[in-house]
Amino acid sequence: MNEIRFAVLGTGGIGRRTLEVSTYRDGLTPVAACDRHGVAIDHDGLDVDELLAATEGNIASDGGVTRVKETGEQKGVAASTQADPTATPIDDVIAESDAIDAVLIALPNFEHEFIPEVADRFVEADYSGVLVDVLKRSRVIGMLDERADAFAECGVTFVCGAGATPGLLTGAAALAAQSFVEVEAVDIWWGVGLKSGYEDNRGTVREDIAHLPDYDLETVREMGDDEIEAVIDDHDGVLEFHDMEHADDVLLERAGICEAADVTVGGILDVTSDEKPTTTTVEVTGTTFDGERGTNTVELDDDTSMAANVNGPALGYLKSAVRRNRVGEYGVFGPAELLPRF
């Protein structure tokens, strides 16, 4: 496979770590990155170390990659773009998309329509290539499926829910299900330790809090940082979730594995420690062709971080999608429908 030139929309925790992980993967060249107020573009390849150093301490804030432009430290950025932040960071990336093979969308999705509408903007610009997201919400998958024909007409291969859950664990469930002729239940239970806390993982923590009883996306979207931190403090930094609306359910259903109603997702988030509060597991229960009922279990090592389990698969699915795109396979794909490439 030829070198893949890719962009990252969003330089919060997921976006930054994706750029970092990409430096350990062959065949990937990050050429663009943006946040709400700024953009860095270099078609010869961004200097990831320089970019991350310049944005350190500004994750999901008004700083972000804008600081790279302001200091002029990012090689290859035209002098005319160094002085001021941009008001149209996504549009600036889209304007350069003819030279971009794939785009990882690492943007907050508190508005259910947001990521689908970002995809619309690429289609309207006649982009032909790969779009990958790490969204979590089940209801968004349907919005993307509604756009499948538009993606196919434009030449877009879209992989939805390509992180850990949905993503890596969805794919693991699909593999574990192969032992059975009928799948009865898929139970996903995750553990994440984030000692860096809310400050460095705002989008992820907010989305998770929206799954707590008495909260939803609309409520959490309106909450200030102090209110979010108060919720975390009320739980002593350890949040436990059950029956989450994670897209694993509809993604496994669309892949023909089981009914969406047979999938449950839950887990524990600890923002006081980097150690996982519980082991991440996928249990698939079903009946074999010879009438035996059993449960296949996939377990992740406790020492693998959330970043490793989210960003590694995201880049693997991005690579796989580029391969599909280059042979003319367009439309919407889920993580249970293709294997990520290393």
mmCIF file of N, CA and C in Angstrom, residues 45-46 63 75 140 170 182 184 198 209 255:
data_model
loop_
_atom_site.group_PDB
_atom_site.id
_atom_site.type_symbol
_atom_site.label_atom_id
_atom_site.label_comp_id
_atom_site.label_asym_id
_atom_site.label_seq_id
_atom_site.Cartn_x
_atom_site.Cartn_y
_atom_site.Cartn_z
ATOM 1 N N GLY A 45 4.270 16.405 5.410
ATOM 2 C CA GLY A 45 4.159 15.721 6.697
ATOM 3 C C GLY A 45 4.345 16.671 7.858
ATOM 4 N N LEU A 46 3.383 16.685 8.771
ATOM 5 C CA LEU A 46 3.504 17.507 9.969
ATOM 6 C C LEU A 46 4.626 16.985 10.855
ATOM 7 N N GLY A 63 -6.607 27.409 22.744
ATOM 8 C CA GLY A 63 -5.260 27.387 22.185
ATOM 9 C C GLY A 63 -5.187 26.392 21.048
ATOM 10 N N LYS A 75 6.649 23.670 10.265
ATOM 11 C CA LYS A 75 7.238 23.809 8.941
ATOM 12 C C LYS A 75 6.169 23.672 7.872
ATOM 13 N N VAL A 140 -26.571 7.699 15.962
ATOM 14 C CA VAL A 140 -25.849 8.398 14.893
ATOM 15 C C VAL A 140 -25.611 7.475 13.697
ATOM 16 N N THR A 170 -16.125 -4.215 19.409
ATOM 17 C CA THR A 170 -17.177 -4.656 18.484
ATOM 18 C C THR A 170 -16.622 -5.719 17.542
ATOM 19 N N GLU A 182 -26.141 -19.355 16.599
ATOM 20 C CA GLU A 182 -27.087 -18.380 17.127
ATOM 21 C C GLU A 182 -26.457 -17.676 18.319
ATOM 22 N N GLU A 184 -26.858 -15.388 21.522
ATOM 23 C CA GLU A 184 -27.879 -15.045 22.518
ATOM 24 C C GLU A 184 -27.628 -13.678 23.152
ATOM 25 N N TYR A 198 -10.245 14.928 34.017
ATOM 26 C CA TYR A 198 -11.164 15.612 33.113
ATOM 27 C C TYR A 198 -10.466 16.635 32.239
ATOM 28 N N ILE A 209 -20.362 10.793 31.183
ATOM 29 C CA ILE A 209 -21.267 11.277 32.231
ATOM 30 C C ILE A 209 -22.707 11.340 31.724
ATOM 31 N N ALA A 255 -24.183 -6.023 11.065
ATOM 32 C CA ALA A 255 -23.247 -7.031 10.568
ATOM 33 C C ALA A 255 -23.838 -8.439 10.639
#
